[in-house]
Amino acid sequence: MIVDVSKKILIVGLGLLGGSYARVLKRFGFHISAITKEQSSIDYAMEQNIIDEGSVRLDKKIIGEADLVIFALYPHVFVEWIEKNQGLLKSGAIITDVTGVKGSIVYKIQEILRSDCEFIAAHPMAGREVSGVENSTDTMFVGANYIVTPTEKNTQEAINTCMELGRLLGFTNVTTLAPKEHDEMIGFLSQLTHCIAITLMTCNDKENMERFTGDSFRDLTRIARINDVMWSELFVANKAALLEQMNLFIDKFNQLKTMLEEEDIDSMRKMMRHSTQRRALFDKK
Amino acid sequence: MIVDVSKKILIVGLGLLGGSYARVLKRFGFHISAITKEQSSIDYAMEQNIIDEGSVRLDKKIIGEADLVIFALYPHVFVEWIEKNQGLLKSGAIITDVTGVKGSIVYKIQEILRSDCEFIAAHPMAGREVSGVENSTDTMFVGANYIVTPTEKNTQEAINTCMELGRLLGFTNVTTLAPKEHDEMIGFLSQLTHCIAITLMTCNDKENMERFTGDSFRDLTRIARINDVMWSELFVANKAALLEQMNLFIDKFNQLKTMLEEEDIDSMRKMMRHSTQRRALFDKK
């Protein structure tokens, strides 16, 4: 094991994800500490025995002793934290994150970070529709993807450490992607999908529709219940890639609209067969 | 009970829906007959004891004895059947259907139908991703909507009979809507939803996306596996209402795109909060 259990792990931001990380990693015997905003989160995590120590202040001892620091913060809060507080980090510390966009974060952090620390970025593709350490679980990562997004500035050792962290956390698929590829993929699979859901949910305010709603509409709008603070920030942080995916979608949707206007049944059926075939690829294996 | 069990019920088109109707109605003691395309469907239904008699031909006795005839056919096949074969119907017969679009069907059938028969249209909002009488069940309608779409040509008796049929079948919500209102509602809740799913599924053919797919994308594309023959016909049969809904969606999606281009976080957050609030209405009660 590359990440041996004598190492101290610090989690900055003890919410749903940070708390779930703590729960799983504590089981392996790591020393787990946490820095977070709310005392109630620290109290809960101490009571539940998912952290060894924690603080709502920038505790120099806790931060200075950590070998591995996991940032589970909003993107701009993460960047600000590094700008202001990186002097407190231990020399040689490896830091990683959970941010859902990469290109706009990874290079910025790597550029400003002290040269005796290393930032290796990762995106744990898991979540729930609830938040807070109180909702954290130790089973959230089973079946999910963990994507490490190294740059040419990263050492192989840090990449290996980060991938091993993903495996320890229980992710089923641990893999690497370039930041740009990651952002394209997430722009399509996750962000475009949320754009569509909130558009569908708000484009027709006619009353009483819910009386006739079936499973199809419910499926397409499950994620229309959305954290507006987080997602608006993530959309802007991935603006170029998301706009590209939105344009691909609009072009295709307009093609379908033209087919309908022209009653071009053959083209519609061809598109539907393409859709059916391609959907088969995405079935859960 | 308006529909007494001495009445003979004929189902034309013994597939998933027709078969499920037969299963439920047979339990009440009705005499159930069926006319359908494939002998194998009749054989299966006879073996399973879900019909009393059936034929793949236009059996004059079966058709001429039926008090209530349920057409479970594609829209254009239904219209053709009435045009060619209505002479075989019993005088006084009530006929109904399962067609998913109404405006383009109801008035046409009522215009061409013999004056001694009555057509009362209905839309059972239930289905599965499989087809054929072999997949029919007697539990498919629990929790689902059954919408009767009367016109000024319908008698109150026929409307009552059709609504009672819906209740006997086990639908949880049995209601009436004008054909135009029905088509707007279905254009939005069902057809637009399918247009979006097939567009999302076909707008980006990049390889290996499925390796990173999570639940959000799977939810939005579950219905992208689609019966191209049926849905292309249903789209065209509801063209005006569906185009209107597609335009509402495009307008809103373009608004969101502009917000992103301008990094207008406030407007994005407002739209997301609207989405979250409205989605709450659509939760299953």
mmCIF file of C-alpha atoms in Angstrom, chain A residues 61-271:
data_model
loop_
_atom_site.group_PDB
_atom_site.id
_atom_site.type_symbol
_atom_site.label_atom_id
_atom_site.label_comp_id
_atom_site.label_asym_id
_atom_site.label_seq_id
_atom_site.Cartn_x
_atom_site.Cartn_y
_atom_site.Cartn_z
ATOM 1 C CA LYS A 61 -1.057 21.904 14.511
ATOM 2 C CA ILE A 62 -3.801 20.002 12.667
ATOM 3 C CA ILE A 63 -2.946 21.539 9.299
ATOM 4 C CA GLY A 64 0.817 21.360 9.811
ATOM 5 C CA GLU A 65 0.807 17.643 10.678
ATOM 6 C CA ALA A 66 -1.283 16.400 7.724
ATOM 7 C CA ASP A 67 0.479 14.287 5.077
ATOM 8 C CA LEU A 68 -2.559 14.186 2.794
ATOM 9 C CA VAL A 69 -5.086 17.028 2.638
ATOM 10 C CA ILE A 70 -8.444 16.551 0.932
ATOM 11 C CA PHE A 71 -10.304 19.748 -0.004
ATOM 12 C CA ALA A 72 -14.070 19.217 -0.202
ATOM 13 C CA LEU A 73 -15.030 22.852 -0.820
ATOM 14 C CA TYR A 74 -16.751 24.921 -3.484
ATOM 15 C CA PRO A 75 -14.251 25.764 -6.281
ATOM 16 C CA HIS A 76 -13.726 29.450 -5.444
ATOM 17 C CA VAL A 77 -13.498 28.731 -1.695
ATOM 18 C CA PHE A 78 -10.818 26.120 -2.419
ATOM 19 C CA VAL A 79 -8.734 28.584 -4.475
ATOM 20 C CA GLU A 80 -9.079 31.287 -1.797
ATOM 21 C CA TRP A 81 -8.081 28.846 0.960
ATOM 22 C CA ILE A 82 -4.851 27.933 -0.867
ATOM 23 C CA GLU A 83 -4.063 31.591 -1.616
ATOM 24 C CA LYS A 84 -4.445 32.613 2.015
ATOM 25 C CA ASN A 85 -3.450 29.590 4.079
ATOM 26 C CA GLN A 86 -0.994 27.436 2.154
ATOM 27 C CA GLY A 87 1.801 28.608 4.443
ATOM 28 C CA LEU A 88 0.319 26.347 7.127
ATOM 29 C CA LEU A 89 0.724 23.138 5.093
ATOM 30 C CA LYS A 90 3.398 20.588 5.978
ATOM 31 C CA SER A 91 6.363 20.486 3.628
ATOM 32 C CA GLY A 92 5.904 17.488 1.326
ATOM 33 C CA ALA A 93 2.122 17.335 1.793
ATOM 34 C CA ILE A 94 0.029 15.977 -1.052
ATOM 35 C CA ILE A 95 -3.250 17.753 -1.555
ATOM 36 C CA THR A 96 -6.256 16.627 -3.559
ATOM 37 C CA ASP A 97 -9.857 17.762 -4.062
ATOM 38 C CA VAL A 98 -13.391 16.709 -5.022
ATOM 39 C CA THR A 99 -14.202 19.534 -7.433
ATOM 40 C CA GLY A 100 -16.568 18.660 -10.269
ATOM 41 C CA VAL A 101 -14.784 20.836 -12.837
ATOM 42 C CA LYS A 102 -11.079 20.625 -13.502
ATOM 43 C CA GLY A 103 -9.542 22.853 -16.184
ATOM 44 C CA SER A 104 -10.438 26.091 -14.418
ATOM 45 C CA ILE A 105 -9.111 24.833 -11.038
ATOM 46 C CA VAL A 106 -6.180 22.469 -11.543
ATOM 47 C CA TYR A 107 -3.791 24.792 -13.366
ATOM 48 C CA LYS A 108 -4.629 27.733 -11.103
ATOM 49 C CA ILE A 109 -3.913 25.779 -7.909
ATOM 50 C CA GLN A 110 -0.761 24.200 -9.324
ATOM 51 C CA GLU A 111 0.483 27.629 -10.350
ATOM 52 C CA ILE A 112 0.022 29.266 -6.948
ATOM 53 C CA LEU A 113 0.928 26.304 -4.712
ATOM 54 C CA ARG A 114 4.238 26.142 -2.835
ATOM 55 C CA SER A 115 6.821 24.068 -4.679
ATOM 56 C CA ASP A 116 7.329 21.692 -1.712
ATOM 57 C CA CYS A 117 3.672 20.541 -1.829
ATOM 58 C CA GLU A 118 1.895 18.789 -4.704
ATOM 59 C CA PHE A 119 -1.694 19.127 -5.882
ATOM 60 C CA ILE A 120 -3.148 16.113 -7.644
ATOM 61 C CA ALA A 121 -6.766 16.715 -8.674
ATOM 62 C CA ALA A 122 -9.576 14.169 -8.521
ATOM 63 C CA HIS A 123 -13.307 14.077 -9.127
ATOM 64 C CA PRO A 124 -15.323 11.546 -7.130
ATOM 65 C CA MET A 125 -18.457 11.124 -9.283
ATOM 66 C CA ALA A 126 -20.858 10.479 -6.458
ATOM 67 C CA GLY A 127 -23.417 12.474 -4.576
ATOM 68 C CA ARG A 128 -26.858 12.492 -3.060
ATOM 69 C CA GLU A 129 -29.737 14.952 -3.068
ATOM 70 C CA VAL A 130 -29.030 15.804 0.570
ATOM 71 C CA SER A 131 -26.054 17.550 2.164
ATOM 72 C CA GLY A 132 -24.097 17.770 5.401
ATOM 73 C CA VAL A 133 -21.906 15.391 7.362
ATOM 74 C CA GLU A 134 -25.068 14.082 9.056
ATOM 75 C CA ASN A 135 -26.063 12.507 5.720
ATOM 76 C CA SER A 136 -22.639 11.060 4.953
ATOM 77 C CA THR A 137 -22.372 7.290 4.477
ATOM 78 C CA ASP A 138 -19.618 4.769 3.981
ATOM 79 C CA THR A 139 -21.323 3.120 0.990
ATOM 80 C CA MET A 140 -21.793 6.104 -1.320
ATOM 81 C CA PHE A 141 -18.884 5.241 -3.603
ATOM 82 C CA VAL A 142 -19.709 1.661 -4.455
ATOM 83 C CA GLY A 143 -20.422 1.409 -8.194
ATOM 84 C CA ALA A 144 -19.193 4.967 -8.806
ATOM 85 C CA ASN A 145 -16.340 6.505 -10.819
ATOM 86 C CA TYR A 146 -13.283 8.230 -9.374
ATOM 87 C CA ILE A 147 -11.375 10.248 -11.944
ATOM 88 C CA VAL A 148 -7.869 11.539 -11.352
ATOM 89 C CA THR A 149 -6.891 14.421 -13.658
ATOM 90 C CA PRO A 150 -3.093 14.763 -13.641
ATOM 91 C CA THR A 151 -1.104 17.412 -15.507
ATOM 92 C CA GLU A 152 2.528 17.358 -16.627
ATOM 93 C CA LYS A 153 3.415 18.965 -13.292
ATOM 94 C CA ASN A 154 2.386 15.863 -11.326
ATOM 95 C CA THR A 155 4.741 13.142 -10.146
ATOM 96 C CA GLN A 156 3.884 9.508 -10.758
ATOM 97 C CA GLU A 157 4.005 8.957 -7.001
ATOM 98 C CA ALA A 158 1.273 11.537 -6.343
ATOM 99 C CA ILE A 159 -0.859 10.117 -9.163
ATOM 100 C CA ASN A 160 -0.506 6.625 -7.691
ATOM 101 C CA THR A 161 -1.323 7.896 -4.194
ATOM 102 C CA CYS A 162 -4.465 9.615 -5.442
ATOM 103 C CA MET A 163 -5.623 6.542 -7.377
ATOM 104 C CA GLU A 164 -5.032 4.383 -4.334
ATOM 105 C CA LEU A 165 -7.098 6.821 -2.273
ATOM 106 C CA GLY A 166 -9.955 6.299 -4.761
ATOM 107 C CA ARG A 167 -9.677 2.519 -4.392
ATOM 108 C CA LEU A 168 -9.553 2.727 -0.573
ATOM 109 C CA LEU A 169 -12.694 4.862 -0.644
ATOM 110 C CA GLY A 170 -14.458 2.005 -2.416
ATOM 111 C CA PHE A 171 -14.925 3.489 -5.876
ATOM 112 C CA THR A 172 -15.583 0.787 -8.427
ATOM 113 C CA ASN A 173 -13.826 2.524 -11.319
ATOM 114 C CA VAL A 174 -10.653 4.480 -10.664
ATOM 115 C CA THR A 175 -9.192 6.031 -13.778
ATOM 116 C CA THR A 176 -7.330 9.046 -15.176
ATOM 117 C CA LEU A 177 -8.343 11.672 -17.729
ATOM 118 C CA ALA A 178 -6.689 14.879 -18.912
ATOM 119 C CA PRO A 179 -8.460 17.922 -17.352
ATOM 120 C CA LYS A 180 -9.808 19.011 -20.754
ATOM 121 C CA GLU A 181 -11.223 15.574 -21.534
ATOM 122 C CA HIS A 182 -12.744 15.422 -18.054
ATOM 123 C CA ASP A 183 -14.464 18.765 -18.532
ATOM 124 C CA GLU A 184 -15.905 17.799 -21.920
ATOM 125 C CA MET A 185 -17.211 14.557 -20.510
ATOM 126 C CA ILE A 186 -18.721 16.175 -17.414
ATOM 127 C CA GLY A 187 -20.108 19.000 -19.573
ATOM 128 C CA PHE A 188 -22.046 16.440 -21.544
ATOM 129 C CA LEU A 189 -22.978 13.719 -19.052
ATOM 130 C CA SER A 190 -23.667 15.831 -15.996
ATOM 131 C CA GLN A 191 -23.947 19.569 -16.654
ATOM 132 C CA LEU A 192 -25.900 19.466 -19.934
ATOM 133 C CA THR A 193 -28.184 16.923 -18.273
ATOM 134 C CA HIS A 194 -28.883 19.343 -15.421
ATOM 135 C CA CYS A 195 -29.417 22.247 -17.873
ATOM 136 C CA ILE A 196 -32.026 20.160 -19.677
ATOM 137 C CA ALA A 197 -33.791 19.112 -16.483
ATOM 138 C CA ILE A 198 -34.139 22.658 -15.134
ATOM 139 C CA THR A 199 -35.250 23.942 -18.549
ATOM 140 C CA LEU A 200 -37.930 21.266 -18.853
ATOM 141 C CA MET A 201 -39.070 22.015 -15.307
ATOM 142 C CA THR A 202 -39.442 25.765 -15.931
ATOM 143 C CA CYS A 203 -40.443 26.136 -19.599
ATOM 144 C CA ASN A 204 -44.175 25.588 -19.084
ATOM 145 C CA ASP A 205 -45.850 26.848 -15.926
ATOM 146 C CA LYS A 206 -49.316 25.617 -16.774
ATOM 147 C CA GLU A 207 -51.196 24.544 -13.654
ATOM 148 C CA ASN A 208 -52.288 21.054 -12.666
ATOM 149 C CA MET A 209 -49.772 19.292 -14.922
ATOM 150 C CA GLU A 210 -48.638 17.251 -11.919
ATOM 151 C CA ARG A 211 -52.010 15.495 -11.872
ATOM 152 C CA PHE A 212 -51.126 13.754 -15.110
ATOM 153 C CA THR A 213 -47.401 13.270 -14.663
ATOM 154 C CA GLY A 214 -46.027 9.805 -15.315
ATOM 155 C CA ASP A 215 -42.632 8.216 -14.744
ATOM 156 C CA SER A 216 -41.004 9.644 -17.888
ATOM 157 C CA PHE A 217 -41.413 13.247 -16.829
ATOM 158 C CA ARG A 218 -40.438 12.432 -13.251
ATOM 159 C CA ASP A 219 -37.266 10.685 -14.450
ATOM 160 C CA LEU A 220 -36.226 13.632 -16.603
ATOM 161 C CA THR A 221 -36.762 16.139 -13.819
ATOM 162 C CA ARG A 222 -35.485 14.277 -10.737
ATOM 163 C CA ILE A 223 -32.319 16.410 -10.857
ATOM 164 C CA ALA A 224 -34.343 19.592 -11.447
ATOM 165 C CA ARG A 225 -34.301 19.923 -7.667
ATOM 166 C CA ILE A 226 -30.908 21.537 -7.627
ATOM 167 C CA ASN A 227 -28.465 23.357 -5.334
ATOM 168 C CA ASP A 228 -28.467 26.763 -7.050
ATOM 169 C CA VAL A 229 -25.322 28.061 -5.339
ATOM 170 C CA MET A 230 -23.180 25.078 -6.252
ATOM 171 C CA TRP A 231 -24.421 24.399 -9.772
ATOM 172 C CA SER A 232 -24.365 27.998 -10.988
ATOM 173 C CA GLU A 233 -20.733 28.154 -9.870
ATOM 174 C CA LEU A 234 -19.895 24.829 -11.535
ATOM 175 C CA PHE A 235 -21.590 25.897 -14.802
ATOM 176 C CA VAL A 236 -19.558 29.113 -14.976
ATOM 177 C CA ALA A 237 -16.370 27.263 -13.987
ATOM 178 C CA ASN A 238 -16.856 24.998 -17.024
ATOM 179 C CA LYS A 239 -18.364 27.610 -19.312
ATOM 180 C CA ALA A 240 -16.603 26.864 -22.607
ATOM 181 C CA ALA A 241 -17.071 23.079 -22.468
ATOM 182 C CA LEU A 242 -20.692 23.362 -21.339
ATOM 183 C CA LEU A 243 -21.601 25.894 -24.037
ATOM 184 C CA GLU A 244 -20.172 23.513 -26.629
ATOM 185 C CA GLN A 245 -22.364 20.679 -25.335
ATOM 186 C CA MET A 246 -25.425 22.954 -25.172
ATOM 187 C CA ASN A 247 -24.874 23.885 -28.817
ATOM 188 C CA LEU A 248 -24.594 20.225 -29.862
ATOM 189 C CA PHE A 249 -27.890 19.573 -28.098
ATOM 190 C CA ILE A 250 -29.698 22.575 -29.607
ATOM 191 C CA ASP A 251 -28.540 21.692 -33.123
ATOM 192 C CA LYS A 252 -29.859 18.149 -32.829
ATOM 193 C CA PHE A 253 -33.104 19.260 -31.195
ATOM 194 C CA ASN A 254 -33.684 21.742 -34.020
ATOM 195 C CA GLN A 255 -33.066 18.969 -36.554
ATOM 196 C CA LEU A 256 -35.768 16.898 -34.878
ATOM 197 C CA LYS A 257 -38.097 19.893 -34.913
ATOM 198 C CA THR A 258 -37.556 20.330 -38.657
ATOM 199 C CA MET A 259 -38.282 16.627 -39.227
ATOM 200 C CA LEU A 260 -41.571 17.038 -37.373
ATOM 201 C CA GLU A 261 -42.486 20.225 -39.248
ATOM 202 C CA GLU A 262 -41.861 18.414 -42.529
ATOM 203 C CA GLU A 263 -43.523 15.204 -41.255
ATOM 204 C CA ASP A 264 -40.334 13.419 -42.276
ATOM 205 C CA ILE A 265 -41.170 10.098 -40.622
ATOM 206 C CA ASP A 266 -38.162 8.283 -42.146
ATOM 207 C CA SER A 267 -35.636 10.664 -40.610
ATOM 208 C CA MET A 268 -37.427 10.596 -37.253
ATOM 209 C CA ARG A 269 -37.407 6.813 -37.216
ATOM 210 C CA LYS A 270 -33.717 6.785 -38.157
ATOM 211 C CA MET A 271 -32.919 9.123 -35.261
#
